[in-house]
Amino acid sequence: LEGTTNPRESIPLTTLTDNLEATKEGILYCKTVLKDGRRAPDRSWRGAWAVLRRGALFLGKEKKHGLLIPLSCDSFPINLQNADVELASDYIKKPRVFKVTTSNQSEFLFQAPDIQSLNEWLDVINDNCLQSDSLQDNNEMKDETK
């Protein structure tokens, strides 16, 4: 799922996710803390339109006519397979923040606009992580039986 996109191009959401409905979408503020285990060069907070689909979190500037406008040239979907998602209780600079740590040791902070939204995002992202894990386990079992 990881790749780069041209910031001037719009990404049709349907082509990114095999025509699946979004599990959740809405506004989140995001900050990249680590990228592949190294400190991210730009650690500023940015507002984003977030779309959660099929174990990946897509972030864009906005959504218009079914298209997601990427945040920047290095925008990529965050692969939630085997990711850890938790409330960032140790982060005290902003309220309602949760942390996503991916399997490749990238770390992202997300701030929800309100407590209800925070709880919804935590629930659906954790559900997506569990579904991604069970799909991977099923695929591995199928491979072993061949």
Coordinates of N, CA and C in Angstrom, one line a residue:
L1 N 0.8 -1.2 0.0 CA 0.0 0.0 0.0 C 0.8 1.3 0.0
E2 N 2.1 1.2 0.4 CA 2.9 2.4 0.5 C 3.4 2.8 -0.8
G3 N 3.4 4.0 -1.1 CA 3.9 4.6 -2.4 C 3.8 6.1 -2.3
T4 N 4.4 6.7 -3.3 CA 4.3 8.2 -3.3 C 3.3 8.6 -4.3
T5 N 2.8 9.9 -4.1 CA 1.9 10.4 -5.0 C 2.3 11.8 -5.4
N6 N 1.9 12.3 -6.5 CA 2.1 13.6 -7.0 C 1.1 14.5 -6.3
P7 N 1.5 15.6 -5.6 CA 0.5 16.4 -4.9 C -0.5 17.1 -5.7
R8 N -0.1 17.3 -7.0 CA -1.1 18.0 -7.9 C -2.1 17.1 -8.5
E9 N -2.0 15.8 -8.3 CA -2.9 14.9 -8.8 C -3.9 14.5 -7.7
S10 N -5.2 14.3 -8.1 CA -6.2 13.8 -7.2 C -6.2 12.3 -7.3
I11 N -6.5 11.6 -6.2 CA -6.5 10.2 -6.1 C -8.0 9.8 -6.0
P12 N -8.5 9.0 -7.0 CA -9.8 8.5 -6.9 C -9.9 7.5 -5.7
L13 N -10.7 7.7 -4.7 CA -10.7 6.9 -3.6 C -11.1 5.4 -4.0
T14 N -11.9 5.3 -5.0 CA -12.3 3.9 -5.4 C -11.2 3.1 -5.9
T15 N -10.2 3.8 -6.6 CA -9.1 3.0 -7.2 C -8.1 2.6 -6.1
L16 N -8.1 3.3 -5.0 CA -7.2 3.0 -3.9 C -7.6 1.8 -3.1
T17 N -8.9 1.5 -3.2 CA -9.4 0.5 -2.2 C -10.3 -0.5 -2.8
D18 N -10.2 -0.8 -4.0 CA -11.0 -1.9 -4.6 C -12.5 -1.6 -4.5
N19 N -12.9 -0.4 -4.6 CA -14.3 0.0 -4.5 C -15.0 -0.4 -3.2
L20 N -14.3 -0.4 -2.1 CA -14.9 -0.7 -0.8 C -15.3 0.6 -0.2
E21 N -16.4 0.5 0.6 CA -16.9 1.7 1.3 C -15.9 2.0 2.4
A22 N -15.8 3.3 2.7 CA -15.0 3.7 3.8 C -15.5 3.2 5.2
T23 N -14.7 2.8 6.0 CA -15.1 2.4 7.4 C -15.4 3.6 8.2
K24 N -14.6 4.6 8.0 CA -14.8 5.9 8.7 C -14.0 7.0 7.9
E25 N -14.5 8.2 7.9 CA -13.8 9.3 7.3 C -14.2 10.6 8.1
G26 N -13.2 11.5 8.1 CA -13.5 12.8 8.8 C -12.2 13.5 9.0
I27 N -12.3 14.7 9.7 CA -11.1 15.5 9.9 C -10.3 15.0 11.1
L28 N -9.0 14.9 10.9 CA -8.1 14.7 12.0 C -6.9 15.6 11.8
Y29 N -6.3 16.0 12.8 CA -5.0 16.7 12.8 C -3.9 15.6 12.9
C30 N -2.9 15.7 12.1 CA -1.8 14.7 12.2 C -0.4 15.2 12.2
K31 N 0.4 14.4 12.8 CA 1.8 14.8 13.0 C 2.6 13.5 12.8
T32 N 3.6 13.5 11.9 CA 4.5 12.4 11.8 C 5.7 12.6 12.7
V33 N 5.9 11.6 13.6 CA 6.9 11.7 14.6 C 8.2 10.9 14.1
L34 N 7.9 9.7 13.7 CA 9.0 8.8 13.1 C 8.6 8.3 11.8
K35 N 9.6 8.2 10.9 CA 9.3 7.6 9.6 C 10.4 6.5 9.4
D36 N 9.9 5.3 9.3 CA 10.8 4.1 9.2 C 11.8 4.1 10.4
G37 N 11.4 4.5 11.6 CA 12.2 4.4 12.7 C 13.1 5.6 13.0
R38 N 13.1 6.6 12.0 CA 14.0 7.8 12.2 C 13.1 9.0 12.4
R39 N 13.6 9.9 13.1 CA 12.9 11.2 13.4 C 12.5 11.8 12.1
A40 N 11.2 12.2 12.0 CA 10.7 12.8 10.8 C 11.2 14.2 10.6
P41 N 11.6 14.6 9.4 CA 12.1 16.0 9.2 C 11.1 17.1 9.5
D42 N 9.8 16.8 9.1 CA 8.7 17.8 9.3 C 7.8 17.2 10.3
R43 N 7.8 17.7 11.6 CA 7.0 17.2 12.6 C 5.9 18.2 13.0
S44 N 5.5 18.9 12.1 CA 4.4 19.9 12.4 C 3.0 19.2 12.3
W45 N 2.1 19.8 13.0 CA 0.7 19.4 12.9 C 0.0 19.9 11.6
R46 N -0.8 19.1 11.0 CA -1.5 19.5 9.8 C -2.9 18.9 9.9
G47 N -3.8 19.7 9.4 CA -5.2 19.2 9.3 C -5.3 18.3 8.1
A48 N -6.1 17.3 8.2 CA -6.2 16.3 7.1 C -7.6 15.7 7.0
W49 N -8.1 15.4 5.8 CA -9.3 14.6 5.7 C -8.8 13.2 5.7
A50 N -9.2 12.4 6.7 CA -8.8 11.0 6.9 C -9.8 10.1 6.4
V51 N -9.4 9.0 5.7 CA -10.3 8.0 5.2 C -9.7 6.6 5.5
L52 N -10.5 5.9 6.3 CA -10.0 4.6 6.7 C -10.8 3.5 5.9
R53 N -10.0 2.7 5.2 CA -10.5 1.7 4.3 C -9.6 0.5 4.3
R54 N -10.1 -0.7 4.5 CA -9.4 -1.9 4.3 C -8.0 -2.0 4.9
G55 N -7.9 -1.6 6.1 CA -6.6 -1.7 6.8 C -5.6 -0.6 6.5
A56 N -6.1 0.5 5.9 CA -5.2 1.6 5.5 C -5.9 2.9 5.8
L57 N -5.1 3.8 6.3 CA -5.6 5.2 6.6 C -5.0 6.1 5.5
F58 N -5.9 6.7 4.7 CA -5.5 7.7 3.7 C -5.7 9.1 4.2
L59 N -4.7 9.9 4.0 CA -4.8 11.3 4.5 C -4.7 12.3 3.3
G60 N -5.6 13.3 3.3 CA -5.5 14.2 2.2 C -5.9 15.6 2.7
K61 N -5.7 16.6 1.8 CA -6.0 18.0 2.1 C -7.6 18.1 2.2
E62 N -8.2 17.5 1.3 CA -9.7 17.6 1.2 C -10.2 16.5 0.3
K63 N -11.5 16.3 0.4 CA -12.2 15.4 -0.5 C -13.2 16.1 -1.3
K64 N -13.1 16.1 -2.6 CA -14.0 16.7 -3.5 C -14.5 15.8 -4.6
H65 N -15.7 15.6 -4.8 CA -16.3 14.8 -5.9 C -15.7 13.4 -5.9
G66 N -15.5 12.8 -4.7 CA -15.0 11.4 -4.6 C -13.5 11.3 -4.8
L67 N -12.8 12.5 -4.8 CA -11.4 12.4 -5.0 C -10.7 12.9 -3.7
L68 N -9.6 12.3 -3.3 CA -8.8 12.7 -2.2 C -7.6 13.5 -2.7
I69 N -7.4 14.7 -2.3 CA -6.3 15.5 -2.7 C -5.2 15.3 -1.7
P70 N -4.0 14.7 -2.1 CA -3.0 14.3 -1.1 C -2.4 15.5 -0.4
L71 N -2.0 15.3 0.8 CA -1.4 16.4 1.7 C -0.1 16.9 1.0
S72 N 0.8 16.0 0.5 CA 2.0 16.5 0.0 C 2.6 15.4 -1.0
C73 N 3.8 15.7 -1.5 CA 4.3 14.8 -2.5 C 4.7 13.4 -1.9
D74 N 4.9 13.4 -0.6 CA 5.3 12.1 0.1 C 4.1 11.5 0.8
S75 N 2.9 11.9 0.5 CA 1.7 11.3 1.1 C 1.6 9.9 0.7
F76 N 1.2 9.1 1.6 CA 1.0 7.7 1.3 C 0.0 7.1 2.3
P77 N -0.7 6.1 2.0 CA -1.6 5.5 3.0 C -0.8 4.9 4.1
I78 N -1.3 5.0 5.3 CA -0.7 4.3 6.4 C -1.2 2.9 6.6
N79 N -0.3 2.0 6.4 CA -0.7 0.6 6.5 C -0.9 0.2 8.0
L80 N -2.1 -0.2 8.3 CA -2.5 -0.5 9.7 C -2.3 -1.9 10.1
Q81 N -1.9 -2.8 9.1 CA -1.6 -4.2 9.4 C -0.5 -4.3 10.4
N82 N -0.8 -5.0 11.5 CA 0.2 -5.2 12.6 C 0.6 -3.8 13.3
A83 N -0.2 -2.8 13.2 CA 0.0 -1.5 13.8 C -0.5 -1.5 15.2
D84 N 0.2 -0.7 16.1 CA -0.3 -0.5 17.4 C -1.0 0.8 17.5
V85 N -2.2 0.8 18.1 CA -2.9 2.1 18.2 C -3.3 2.2 19.6
E86 N -3.0 3.4 20.2 CA -3.4 3.7 21.6 C -3.5 5.2 21.8
L87 N -4.2 5.4 22.9 CA -4.4 6.8 23.3 C -3.0 7.3 23.7
A88 N -2.6 8.5 23.3 CA -1.3 9.1 23.6 C -1.4 9.8 24.9
S89 N -1.5 9.0 26.0 CA -1.7 9.7 27.3 C -0.4 10.4 27.8
D90 N 0.7 10.1 27.2 CA 2.0 10.8 27.6 C 2.2 12.1 26.8
Y91 N 1.4 12.3 25.8 CA 1.5 13.5 25.0 C 0.6 14.6 25.6
I92 N 1.1 15.6 26.2 CA 0.3 16.6 27.0 C 0.2 17.9 26.3
K93 N 0.8 18.1 25.1 CA 0.7 19.4 24.5 C -0.7 19.7 23.9
K94 N -1.4 18.6 23.5 CA -2.7 18.8 22.9 C -3.6 17.7 23.5
P95 N -4.9 18.0 23.6 CA -5.9 17.0 24.1 C -6.3 16.1 22.9
R96 N -6.9 15.0 23.3 CA -7.6 14.1 22.4 C -6.7 13.5 21.3
V97 N -5.5 13.1 21.7 CA -4.5 12.6 20.8 C -4.3 11.1 20.9
F98 N -4.2 10.4 19.8 CA -3.9 9.0 19.8 C -2.7 8.8 18.9
K99 N -2.0 7.6 19.2 CA -0.8 7.3 18.5 C -0.9 6.0 17.7
V100 N -0.4 6.1 16.4 CA -0.3 4.9 15.6 C 1.1 4.6 15.3
T101 N 1.6 3.4 15.7 CA 2.9 2.9 15.4 C 2.8 1.7 14.4
T102 N 3.4 1.9 13.2 CA 3.3 0.9 12.2 C 4.3 -0.2 12.4
S103 N 4.2 -1.3 11.6 CA 5.1 -2.4 11.7 C 6.5 -2.0 11.2
N104 N 6.6 -0.9 10.3 CA 7.9 -0.5 9.9 C 8.5 0.6 10.8
Q105 N 8.0 0.7 12.0 CA 8.4 1.7 13.0 C 8.2 3.1 12.7
S106 N 7.2 3.4 11.9 CA 6.8 4.8 11.7 C 5.8 5.1 12.8
E107 N 5.8 6.3 13.3 CA 4.9 6.7 14.3 C 4.2 8.0 14.0
F108 N 2.9 8.0 14.2 CA 2.0 9.1 13.8 C 1.2 9.5 15.0
L109 N 1.0 10.8 15.2 CA 0.0 11.3 16.2 C -1.2 11.9 15.5
F110 N -2.3 11.6 16.1 CA -3.6 12.2 15.5 C -4.4 12.8 16.6
Q111 N -4.9 14.0 16.3 CA -5.8 14.7 17.2 C -7.2 14.7 16.7
A112 N -8.1 14.3 17.4 CA -9.5 14.3 17.0 C -10.2 15.6 17.5
P113 N -11.2 16.0 16.8 CA -11.8 17.3 17.1 C -12.6 17.3 18.4
D114 N -13.1 16.1 18.9 CA -13.8 16.0 20.1 C -13.7 14.6 20.7
I115 N -14.1 14.4 21.9 CA -13.9 13.1 22.6 C -14.7 12.0 21.9
Q116 N -15.9 12.2 21.4 CA -16.7 11.2 20.8 C -15.9 10.7 19.5
S117 N -15.4 11.7 18.7 CA -14.7 11.3 17.5 C -13.4 10.6 17.9
L118 N -12.7 11.0 18.9 CA -11.5 10.2 19.4 C -11.9 8.8 19.6
N119 N -12.9 8.5 20.4 CA -13.3 7.1 20.7 C -13.7 6.4 19.5
E120 N -14.4 7.0 18.6 CA -14.8 6.3 17.3 C -13.6 5.9 16.5
W121 N -12.6 6.9 16.3 CA -11.4 6.6 15.6 C -10.6 5.4 16.2
L122 N -10.5 5.5 17.5 CA -9.7 4.4 18.2 C -10.4 3.1 18.0
D123 N -11.7 3.0 18.1 CA -12.4 1.8 17.9 C -12.3 1.2 16.5
V124 N -12.6 2.1 15.5 CA -12.6 1.6 14.1 C -11.1 1.2 13.7
I125 N -10.2 2.0 14.1 CA -8.8 1.7 13.7 C -8.3 0.4 14.3
N126 N -8.6 0.2 15.6 CA -8.3 -1.1 16.3 C -9.0 -2.2 15.6
D127 N -10.3 -2.1 15.3 CA -11.0 -3.1 14.6 C -10.4 -3.4 13.2
N128 N -9.9 -2.4 12.5 CA -9.3 -2.6 11.2 C -8.0 -3.4 11.4
C129 N -7.2 -3.0 12.4 CA -5.9 -3.7 12.7 C -6.2 -5.2 13.0
L130 N -7.2 -5.5 13.8 CA -7.6 -6.9 14.1 C -8.0 -7.6 12.8
Q131 N -8.9 -7.0 12.0 CA -9.3 -7.6 10.8 C -8.1 -7.9 9.8
S132 N -7.2 -6.9 9.7 CA -6.1 -7.1 8.9 C -5.2 -8.3 9.4
D133 N -5.0 -8.4 10.7 CA -4.3 -9.5 11.3 C -4.9 -10.8 11.0
S134 N -6.3 -10.9 11.1 CA -6.9 -12.2 10.9 C -6.9 -12.5 9.4
L135 N -7.0 -11.5 8.5 CA -6.9 -11.8 7.1 C -5.5 -12.4 6.8
Q136 N -4.5 -11.8 7.3 CA -3.1 -12.2 7.1 C -2.9 -13.6 7.6
D137 N -3.5 -13.9 8.8 CA -3.4 -15.3 9.4 C -4.0 -16.3 8.5
N138 N -5.2 -15.9 8.0 CA -6.0 -16.9 7.1 C -5.2 -17.1 5.8
N139 N -4.6 -16.1 5.3 CA -3.8 -16.2 4.0 C -2.5 -17.1 4.3
E140 N -1.9 -16.9 5.5 CA -0.7 -17.7 5.8 C -1.1 -19.2 6.0
M141 N -2.3 -19.4 6.6 CA -2.7 -20.8 6.8 C -3.0 -21.5 5.4
K142 N -3.6 -20.7 4.5 CA -3.9 -21.2 3.1 C -2.5 -21.5 2.4
D143 N -1.5 -20.7 2.6 CA -0.2 -20.9 2.0 C 0.4 -22.2 2.5
E144 N 0.3 -22.4 3.8 CA 0.9 -23.6 4.5 C 0.3 -24.9 4.0
T145 N -1.0 -24.8 3.6 CA -1.7 -26.1 3.2 C -1.5 -26.4 1.8
K146 N -0.8 -25.5 1.0 CA -0.5 -25.8 -0.4 C 0.6 -26.8 -0.5

